[in-house]
Short mmCIF file of C-alpha atoms in Angstrom, two decimals:
data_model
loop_
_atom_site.label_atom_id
_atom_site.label_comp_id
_atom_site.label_asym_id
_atom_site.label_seq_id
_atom_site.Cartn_x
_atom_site.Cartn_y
_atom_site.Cartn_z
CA UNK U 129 102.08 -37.27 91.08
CA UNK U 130 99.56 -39.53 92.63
CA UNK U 131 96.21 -40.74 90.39
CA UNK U 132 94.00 -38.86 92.17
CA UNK U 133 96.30 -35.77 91.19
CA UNK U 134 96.74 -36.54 87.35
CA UNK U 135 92.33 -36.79 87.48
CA UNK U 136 91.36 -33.55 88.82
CA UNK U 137 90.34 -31.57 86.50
CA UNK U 138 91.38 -27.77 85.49
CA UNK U 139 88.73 -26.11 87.33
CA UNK U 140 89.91 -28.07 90.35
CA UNK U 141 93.56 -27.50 90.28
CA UNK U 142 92.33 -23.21 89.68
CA UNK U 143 90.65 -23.47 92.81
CA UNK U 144 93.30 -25.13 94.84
CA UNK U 145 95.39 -22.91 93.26
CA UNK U 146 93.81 -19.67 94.61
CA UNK U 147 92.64 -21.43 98.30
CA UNK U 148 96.49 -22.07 98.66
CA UNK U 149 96.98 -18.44 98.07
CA UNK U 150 94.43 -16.87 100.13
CA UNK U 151 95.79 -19.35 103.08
CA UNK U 152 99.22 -18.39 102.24
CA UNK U 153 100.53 -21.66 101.68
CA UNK U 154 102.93 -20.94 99.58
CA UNK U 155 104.41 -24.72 99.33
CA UNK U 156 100.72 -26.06 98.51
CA UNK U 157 100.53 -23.67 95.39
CA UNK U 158 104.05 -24.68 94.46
CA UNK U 159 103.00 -28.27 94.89
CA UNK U 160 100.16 -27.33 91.98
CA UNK U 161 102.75 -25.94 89.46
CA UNK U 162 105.20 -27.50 87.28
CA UNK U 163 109.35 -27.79 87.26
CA UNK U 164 109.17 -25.25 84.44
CA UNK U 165 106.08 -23.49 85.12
CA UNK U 166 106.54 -19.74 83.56
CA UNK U 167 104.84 -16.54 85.28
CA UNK U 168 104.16 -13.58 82.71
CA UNK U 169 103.31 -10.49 84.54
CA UNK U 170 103.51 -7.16 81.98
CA UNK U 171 103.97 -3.75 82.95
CA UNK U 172 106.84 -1.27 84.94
CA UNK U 173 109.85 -3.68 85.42
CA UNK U 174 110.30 -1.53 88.29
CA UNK U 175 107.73 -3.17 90.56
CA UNK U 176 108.91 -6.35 91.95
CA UNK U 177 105.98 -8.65 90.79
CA UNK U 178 106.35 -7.54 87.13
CA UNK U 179 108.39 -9.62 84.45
CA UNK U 180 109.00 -13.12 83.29
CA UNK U 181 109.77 -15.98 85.35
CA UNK U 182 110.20 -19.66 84.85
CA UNK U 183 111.06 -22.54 87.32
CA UNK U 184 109.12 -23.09 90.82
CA UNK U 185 112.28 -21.20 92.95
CA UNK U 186 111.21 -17.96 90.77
CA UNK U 187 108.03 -18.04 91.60
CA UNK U 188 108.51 -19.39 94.96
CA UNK U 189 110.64 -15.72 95.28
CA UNK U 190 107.61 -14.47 93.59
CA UNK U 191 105.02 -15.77 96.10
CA UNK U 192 106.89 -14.50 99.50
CA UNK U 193 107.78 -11.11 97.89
CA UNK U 194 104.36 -10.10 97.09
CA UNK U 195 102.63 -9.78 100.74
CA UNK U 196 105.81 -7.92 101.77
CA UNK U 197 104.68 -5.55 99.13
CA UNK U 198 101.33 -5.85 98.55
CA UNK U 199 98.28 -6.31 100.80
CA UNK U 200 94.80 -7.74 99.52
CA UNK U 201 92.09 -5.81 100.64
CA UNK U 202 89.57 -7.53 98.44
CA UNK U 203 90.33 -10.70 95.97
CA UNK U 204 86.91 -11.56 93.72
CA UNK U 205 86.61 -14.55 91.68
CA UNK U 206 84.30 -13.56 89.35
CA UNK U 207 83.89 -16.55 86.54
CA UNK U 208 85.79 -19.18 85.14
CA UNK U 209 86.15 -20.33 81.71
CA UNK U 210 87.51 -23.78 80.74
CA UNK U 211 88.30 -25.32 77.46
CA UNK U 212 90.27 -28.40 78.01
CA UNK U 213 93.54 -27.43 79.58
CA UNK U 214 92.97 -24.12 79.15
CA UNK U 215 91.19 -21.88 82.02
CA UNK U 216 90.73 -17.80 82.01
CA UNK U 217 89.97 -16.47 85.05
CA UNK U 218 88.02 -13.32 85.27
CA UNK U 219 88.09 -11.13 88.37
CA UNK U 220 88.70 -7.64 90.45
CA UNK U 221 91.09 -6.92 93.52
CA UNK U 222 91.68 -3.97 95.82
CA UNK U 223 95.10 -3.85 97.47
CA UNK U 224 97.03 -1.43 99.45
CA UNK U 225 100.57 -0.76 98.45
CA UNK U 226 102.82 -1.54 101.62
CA UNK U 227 105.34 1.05 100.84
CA UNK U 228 103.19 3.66 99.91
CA UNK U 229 100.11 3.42 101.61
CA UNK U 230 98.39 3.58 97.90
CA UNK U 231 95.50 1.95 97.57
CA UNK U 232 94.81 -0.21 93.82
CA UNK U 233 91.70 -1.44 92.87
CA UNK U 234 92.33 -3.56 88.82
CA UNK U 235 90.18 -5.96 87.09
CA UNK U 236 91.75 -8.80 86.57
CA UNK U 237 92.02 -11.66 83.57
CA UNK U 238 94.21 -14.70 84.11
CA UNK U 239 95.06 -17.06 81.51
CA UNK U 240 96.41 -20.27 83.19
CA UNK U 241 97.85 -23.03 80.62
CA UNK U 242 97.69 -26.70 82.62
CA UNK U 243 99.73 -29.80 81.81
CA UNK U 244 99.64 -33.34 83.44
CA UNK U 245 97.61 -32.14 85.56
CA UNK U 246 99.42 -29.11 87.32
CA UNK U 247 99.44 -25.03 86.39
CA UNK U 248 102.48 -24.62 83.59
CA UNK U 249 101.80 -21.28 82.46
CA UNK U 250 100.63 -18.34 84.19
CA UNK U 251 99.63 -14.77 82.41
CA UNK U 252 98.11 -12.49 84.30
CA UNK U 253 96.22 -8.95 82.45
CA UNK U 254 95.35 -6.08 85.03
CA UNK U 255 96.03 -1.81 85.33
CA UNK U 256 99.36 -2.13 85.21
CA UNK U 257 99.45 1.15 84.62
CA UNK U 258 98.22 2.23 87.94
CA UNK U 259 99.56 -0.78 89.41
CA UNK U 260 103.44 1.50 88.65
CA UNK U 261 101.82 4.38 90.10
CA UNK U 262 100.61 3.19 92.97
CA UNK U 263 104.52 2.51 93.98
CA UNK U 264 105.47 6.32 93.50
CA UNK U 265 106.11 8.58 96.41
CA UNK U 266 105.78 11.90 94.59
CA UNK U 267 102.33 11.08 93.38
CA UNK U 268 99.13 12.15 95.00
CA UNK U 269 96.80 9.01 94.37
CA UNK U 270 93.72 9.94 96.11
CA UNK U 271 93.24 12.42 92.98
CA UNK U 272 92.00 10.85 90.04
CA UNK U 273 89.74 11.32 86.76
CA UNK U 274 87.81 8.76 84.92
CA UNK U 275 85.72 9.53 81.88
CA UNK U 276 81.60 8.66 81.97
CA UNK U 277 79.06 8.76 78.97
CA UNK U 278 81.78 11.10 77.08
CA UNK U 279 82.49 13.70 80.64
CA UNK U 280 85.81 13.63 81.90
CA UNK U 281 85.74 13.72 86.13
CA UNK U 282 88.05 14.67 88.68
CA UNK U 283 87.15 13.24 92.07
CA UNK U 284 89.40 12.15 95.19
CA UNK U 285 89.36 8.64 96.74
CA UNK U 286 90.38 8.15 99.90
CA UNK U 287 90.61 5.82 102.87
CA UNK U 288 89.56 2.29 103.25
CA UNK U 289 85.47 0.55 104.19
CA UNK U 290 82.03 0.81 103.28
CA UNK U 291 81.95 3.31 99.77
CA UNK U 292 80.93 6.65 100.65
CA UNK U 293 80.30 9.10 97.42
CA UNK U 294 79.37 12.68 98.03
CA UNK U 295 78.10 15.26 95.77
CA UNK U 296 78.59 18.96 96.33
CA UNK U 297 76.65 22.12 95.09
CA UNK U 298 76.56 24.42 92.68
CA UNK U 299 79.96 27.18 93.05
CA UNK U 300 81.12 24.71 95.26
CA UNK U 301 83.59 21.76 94.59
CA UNK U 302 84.80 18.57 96.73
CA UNK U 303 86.58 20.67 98.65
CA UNK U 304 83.06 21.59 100.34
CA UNK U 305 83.71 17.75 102.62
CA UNK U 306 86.94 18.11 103.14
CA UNK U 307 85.93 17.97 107.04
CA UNK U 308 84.10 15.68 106.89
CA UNK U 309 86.43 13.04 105.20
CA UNK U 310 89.34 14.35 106.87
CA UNK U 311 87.67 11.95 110.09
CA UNK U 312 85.64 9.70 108.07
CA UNK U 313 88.60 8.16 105.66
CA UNK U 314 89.76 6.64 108.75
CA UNK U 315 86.69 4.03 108.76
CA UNK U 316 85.48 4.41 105.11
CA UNK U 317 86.23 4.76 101.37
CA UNK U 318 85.41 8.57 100.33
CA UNK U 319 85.01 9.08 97.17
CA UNK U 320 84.21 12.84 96.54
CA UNK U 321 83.38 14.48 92.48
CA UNK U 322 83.91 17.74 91.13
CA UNK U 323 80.84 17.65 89.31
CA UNK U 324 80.70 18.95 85.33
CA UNK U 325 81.52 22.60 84.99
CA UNK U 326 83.06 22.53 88.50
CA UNK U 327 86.46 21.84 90.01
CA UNK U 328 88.46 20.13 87.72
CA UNK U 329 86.05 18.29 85.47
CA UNK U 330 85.10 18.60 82.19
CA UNK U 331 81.59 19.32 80.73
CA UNK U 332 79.15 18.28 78.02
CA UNK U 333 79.04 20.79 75.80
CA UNK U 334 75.51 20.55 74.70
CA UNK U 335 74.83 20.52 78.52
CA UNK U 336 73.05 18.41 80.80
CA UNK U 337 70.36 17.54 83.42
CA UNK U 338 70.96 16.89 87.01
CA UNK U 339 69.24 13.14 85.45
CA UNK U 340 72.48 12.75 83.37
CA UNK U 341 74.64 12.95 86.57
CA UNK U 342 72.78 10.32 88.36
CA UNK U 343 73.38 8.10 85.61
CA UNK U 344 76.93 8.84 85.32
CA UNK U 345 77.74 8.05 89.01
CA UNK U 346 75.08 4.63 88.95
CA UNK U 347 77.60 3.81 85.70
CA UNK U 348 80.58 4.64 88.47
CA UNK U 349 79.24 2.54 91.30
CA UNK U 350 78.51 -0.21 89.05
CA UNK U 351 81.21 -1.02 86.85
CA UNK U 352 83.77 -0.02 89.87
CA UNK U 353 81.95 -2.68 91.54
CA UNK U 354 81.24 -0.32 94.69
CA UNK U 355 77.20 -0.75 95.62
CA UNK U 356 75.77 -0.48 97.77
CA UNK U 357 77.01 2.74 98.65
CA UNK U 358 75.68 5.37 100.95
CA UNK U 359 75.38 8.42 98.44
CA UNK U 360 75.82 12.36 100.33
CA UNK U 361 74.87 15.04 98.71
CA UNK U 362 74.76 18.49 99.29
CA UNK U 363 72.03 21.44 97.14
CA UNK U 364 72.30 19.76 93.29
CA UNK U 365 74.04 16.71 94.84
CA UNK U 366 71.70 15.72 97.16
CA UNK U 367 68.84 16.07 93.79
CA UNK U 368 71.38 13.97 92.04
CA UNK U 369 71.71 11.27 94.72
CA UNK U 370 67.92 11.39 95.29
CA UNK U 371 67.63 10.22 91.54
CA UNK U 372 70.20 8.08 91.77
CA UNK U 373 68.20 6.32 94.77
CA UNK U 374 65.32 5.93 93.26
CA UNK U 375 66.65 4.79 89.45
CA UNK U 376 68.93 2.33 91.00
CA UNK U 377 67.90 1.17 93.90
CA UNK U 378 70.27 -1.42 94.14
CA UNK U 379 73.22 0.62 93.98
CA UNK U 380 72.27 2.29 97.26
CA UNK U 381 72.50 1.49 100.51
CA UNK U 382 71.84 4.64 102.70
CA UNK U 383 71.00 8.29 101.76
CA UNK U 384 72.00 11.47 102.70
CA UNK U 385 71.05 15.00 101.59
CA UNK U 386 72.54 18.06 102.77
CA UNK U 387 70.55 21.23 101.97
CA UNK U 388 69.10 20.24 99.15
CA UNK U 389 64.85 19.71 97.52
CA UNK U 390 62.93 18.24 94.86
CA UNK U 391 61.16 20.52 93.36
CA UNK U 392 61.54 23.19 90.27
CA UNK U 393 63.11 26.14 91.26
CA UNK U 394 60.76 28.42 92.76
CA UNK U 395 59.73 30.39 89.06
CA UNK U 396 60.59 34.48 90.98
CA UNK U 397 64.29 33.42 90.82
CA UNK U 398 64.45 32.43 87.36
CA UNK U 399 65.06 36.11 86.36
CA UNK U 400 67.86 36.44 88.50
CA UNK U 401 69.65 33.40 87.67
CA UNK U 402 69.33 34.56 83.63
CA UNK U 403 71.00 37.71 85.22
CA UNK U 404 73.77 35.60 86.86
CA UNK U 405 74.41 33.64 83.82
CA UNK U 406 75.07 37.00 82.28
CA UNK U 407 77.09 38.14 84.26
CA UNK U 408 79.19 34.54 84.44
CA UNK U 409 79.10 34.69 80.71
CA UNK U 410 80.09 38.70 79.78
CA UNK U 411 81.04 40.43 82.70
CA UNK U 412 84.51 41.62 84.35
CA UNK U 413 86.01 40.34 86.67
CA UNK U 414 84.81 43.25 89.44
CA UNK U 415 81.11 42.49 88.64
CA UNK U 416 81.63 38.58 88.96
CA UNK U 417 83.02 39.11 92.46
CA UNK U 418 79.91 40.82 93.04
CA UNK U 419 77.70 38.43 92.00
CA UNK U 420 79.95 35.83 94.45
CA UNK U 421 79.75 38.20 96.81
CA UNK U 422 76.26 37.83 96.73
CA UNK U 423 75.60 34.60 96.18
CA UNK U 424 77.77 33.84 99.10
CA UNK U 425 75.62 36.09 101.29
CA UNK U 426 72.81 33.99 100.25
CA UNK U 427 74.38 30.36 100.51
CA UNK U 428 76.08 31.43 104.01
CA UNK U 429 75.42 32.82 107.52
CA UNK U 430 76.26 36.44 107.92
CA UNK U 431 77.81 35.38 111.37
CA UNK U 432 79.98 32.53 109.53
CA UNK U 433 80.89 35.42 106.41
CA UNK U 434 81.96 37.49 109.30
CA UNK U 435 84.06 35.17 110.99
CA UNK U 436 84.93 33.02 108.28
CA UNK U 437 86.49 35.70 105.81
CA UNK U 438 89.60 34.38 104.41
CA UNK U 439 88.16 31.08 103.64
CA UNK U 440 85.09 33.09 101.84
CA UNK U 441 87.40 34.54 100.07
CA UNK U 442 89.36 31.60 98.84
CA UNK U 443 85.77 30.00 97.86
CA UNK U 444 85.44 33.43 95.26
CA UNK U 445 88.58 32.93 94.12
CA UNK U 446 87.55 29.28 93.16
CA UNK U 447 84.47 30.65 91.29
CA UNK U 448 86.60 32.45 89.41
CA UNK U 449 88.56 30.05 87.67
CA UNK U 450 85.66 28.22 86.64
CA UNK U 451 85.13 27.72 82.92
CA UNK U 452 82.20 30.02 82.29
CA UNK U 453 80.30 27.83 79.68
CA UNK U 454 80.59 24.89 81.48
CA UNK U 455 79.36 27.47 84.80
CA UNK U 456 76.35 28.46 83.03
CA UNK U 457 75.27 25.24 81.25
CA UNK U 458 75.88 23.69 85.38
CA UNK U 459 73.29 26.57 86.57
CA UNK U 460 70.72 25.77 83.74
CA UNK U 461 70.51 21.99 84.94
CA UNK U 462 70.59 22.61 88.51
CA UNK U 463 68.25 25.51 88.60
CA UNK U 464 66.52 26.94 85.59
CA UNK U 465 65.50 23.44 84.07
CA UNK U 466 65.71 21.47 86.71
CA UNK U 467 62.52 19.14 86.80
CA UNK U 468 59.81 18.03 89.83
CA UNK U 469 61.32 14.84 91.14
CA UNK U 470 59.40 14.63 93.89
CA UNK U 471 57.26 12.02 92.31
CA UNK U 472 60.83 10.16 93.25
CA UNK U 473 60.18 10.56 96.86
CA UNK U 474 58.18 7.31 97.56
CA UNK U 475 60.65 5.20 95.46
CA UNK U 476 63.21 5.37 97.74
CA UNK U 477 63.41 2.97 100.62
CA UNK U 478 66.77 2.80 102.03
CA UNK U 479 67.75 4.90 105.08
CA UNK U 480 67.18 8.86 104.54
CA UNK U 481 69.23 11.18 106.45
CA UNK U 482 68.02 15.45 105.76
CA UNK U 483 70.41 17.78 107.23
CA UNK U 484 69.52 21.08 106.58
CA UNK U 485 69.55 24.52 107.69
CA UNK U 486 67.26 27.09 109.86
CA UNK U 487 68.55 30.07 107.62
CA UNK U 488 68.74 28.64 104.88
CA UNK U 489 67.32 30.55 101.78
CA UNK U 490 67.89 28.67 98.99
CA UNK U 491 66.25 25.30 100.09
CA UNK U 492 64.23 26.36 103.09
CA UNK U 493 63.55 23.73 106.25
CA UNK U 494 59.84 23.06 104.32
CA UNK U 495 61.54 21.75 101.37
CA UNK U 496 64.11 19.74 103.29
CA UNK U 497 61.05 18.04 105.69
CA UNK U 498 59.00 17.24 102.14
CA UNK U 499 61.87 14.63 101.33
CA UNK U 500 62.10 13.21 105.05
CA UNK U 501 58.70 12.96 104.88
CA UNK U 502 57.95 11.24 101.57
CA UNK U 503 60.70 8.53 101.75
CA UNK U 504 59.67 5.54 103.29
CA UNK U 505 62.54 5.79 106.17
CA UNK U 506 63.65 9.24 106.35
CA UNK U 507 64.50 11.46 109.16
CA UNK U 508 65.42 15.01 109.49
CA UNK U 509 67.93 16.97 111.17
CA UNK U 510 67.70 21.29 111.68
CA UNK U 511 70.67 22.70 112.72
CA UNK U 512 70.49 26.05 114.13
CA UNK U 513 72.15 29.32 112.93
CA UNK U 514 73.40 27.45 109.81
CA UNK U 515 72.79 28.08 105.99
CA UNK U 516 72.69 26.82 102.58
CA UNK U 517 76.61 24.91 103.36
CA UNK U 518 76.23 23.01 106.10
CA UNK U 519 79.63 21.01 105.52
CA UNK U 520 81.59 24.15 105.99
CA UNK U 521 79.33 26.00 108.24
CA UNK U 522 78.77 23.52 110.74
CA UNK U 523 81.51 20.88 109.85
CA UNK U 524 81.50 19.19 113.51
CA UNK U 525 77.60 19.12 113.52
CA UNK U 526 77.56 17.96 110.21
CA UNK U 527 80.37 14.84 110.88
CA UNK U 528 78.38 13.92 114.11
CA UNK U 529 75.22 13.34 112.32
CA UNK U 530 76.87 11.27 109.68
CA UNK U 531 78.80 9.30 111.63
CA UNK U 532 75.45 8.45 113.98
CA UNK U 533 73.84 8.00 111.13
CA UNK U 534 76.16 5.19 109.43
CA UNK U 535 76.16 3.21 112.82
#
């Protein structure tokens, strides 16, 4: 060990440490360890790179097994904390999972113990949890749930590139995009929610406003580390991403609603939605299919009903498994006390995409062209012969304008 060596100090040797390892000089980092350095990695003894190790030909082994497995997307350095020879290293990563095509995103917290001068001690704290199942075939890890503020929700991630997070209506689920990521997972990270009462999330049981969603996905975006994001959001998504623009600004790189307004609901439909709550809440299963029925004739094209009827049919059966507290409590937030927000409207200054549809009932073009028009960069697209769903009435239209839109 040379002078200059033995007077470096331990933030030094950390940072040679991880340069080597980004380079992949795997004899540089070796050269910055000691004979009986010892690597402590907990979690599934299964996976190759967990266990305990000692001496530099174990952790040479170590060092040329793990890009064979594993492949950094994304390595972050976050901060660095020193006390003597002491250092803990606090970080994120994103890797994909060579075997598996899995993709991992962990914090990270490494605890590196130095002596004379080189690394002797290496711990390493992280998901290891997800870390063992992102190594297993049989499981389907684009489906996940995390819990926020208390609500437990489902939502798929998929694909790799700029965060995309969509939001889907009410009756609906994230199943409403599935054309749309199908194409776009090739170029981007999807994440898609089944929002509360929906899908296969949970719900606050003392309910909620469409304002509590917003900040449940900023708290998403921000401790996942995600932003800026381009948010897409279709009927009560799109009001929950237009929130979520304007009360975080920062989070949010484009926007894109789908269908959706910023006003109150219009106060002659408030009767009818009490009715539909009723009938959610008390009725059998024949009149629920009639309400779906219904609501589907109003959220839909009669030409894309016609032509589209096993897949309607699918969509009622989906309604019907819904929990119908959590269905009722999700109709009072996104209709019957759902607030103004277009007072929101001038807040938000990233790009604006409005898709929406010429037959639309529930949000007609009028209310669509008031948010294109009140953002300070909006624009707004009318597609023809097309509803309430645009995803799944005019999937190909819908993809196009995205995709134009993100370049």
């Amino acid at each position: 060990m040379t002078n200059k060596q033995k007077s470096l100090p331990t933030k030094d040797i950390i940072q040679s440490y991880f340069k080597a390892i980004a380079q992949g000089d795997i004899d540089k980092a070796l050269s910055l360890l000691t004979e009986d350095v010892v690597w402590h990695v907990d979690g599934d003894a299964n996976i190759f790179s967990i266990g305990l190790a000692s001496g530099k030909q174990q952790i040479a082994n170590w060092m040329r097994a793990f890009p064979k497995q594993l492949n950094p997307i994304a390595v972050n350095i976050n901060n660095t904390l020193i006390d003597g020879n002491e250092a803990i290293v606090l970080g994120d990563f994103r890797y994909s999972v060579n075997k598996t095509g899995h993709f991992i995103n962990s914090d990270m917290a490494i605890h590196f113990t130095l002596r004379d001068g080189k690394i002797a001690r290496y711990h390493i704290f992280e998901d290891s949890l997800l870390l063992s199942r992102s190594f297993n075939f049989t499981n389907d890890f684009t489906k996940k749930e995390i819990k926020l503020n208390g609500t437990r929700y489902a939502y798929s991630d998929r694909g790799n590139g700029p965060t995309l997070i969509f939001m889907h209506g009410l009756f609906a689920d994230r199943a409403i995009f599935e054309s749309q990521v199908t194409q776009l997972e090739k170029n981007y990270r999807c994440i898609t929610f089944d929002l509360p009462g929906h899908g296969h999330s949970d719900y606050p049981k003392q309910g909620w406003t469409l304002e509590d969603l917003a900040q449940d996905i900023a708290l998403f975006i921000s401790e996942l580390k995600l932003s800026p994001v381009t948010l897409i959001g279709q009927s009560q998504g799109g009001m929950i991403a237009i929130l979520l623009a304007a009360l975080h600004s920062s989070l949010v790189a484009n926007l894109i609603v789908i269908g959706t307004s910023a006003r109150k609901e219009y106060s002659e439909r408030l009767p009818r939605w009490q009715e539909t709550k009723h009938i959610i809440a008390k009725g059998s299963f024949d009149e629920k299919e009639q309400l779906f029925i219904r609501i589907q004739s109003l959220a839909n094209s009669s030409e894309w009903i016609n032509s589209n009827t096993e897949q309607a049919a699918n969509e009622r059966r989906l309604m019907h498994t819904y929990n119908e507290v959590g269905l009722c409590l999700a109709i009072d937030a996104a209709t019957i006390k759902r607030q103004d927000i277009r007072s929101y409207l001038p807040e938000i200054r990233v790009p604006t995409l409005v898709i929406c549809g010429d037959k639309d009932q529930a949000t007609p073009i009028e209310v669509n062209k008031e948010i294109s028009d009140n953002v300070a960069n909006g624009r707004l697209i009318v597609l023809e012969g097309v509803a309430h769903h645009p995803p799944t009435e005019a999937p190909d239209e819908v993809l196009k304008h995205i995709k134009l839109f993100l370049q």
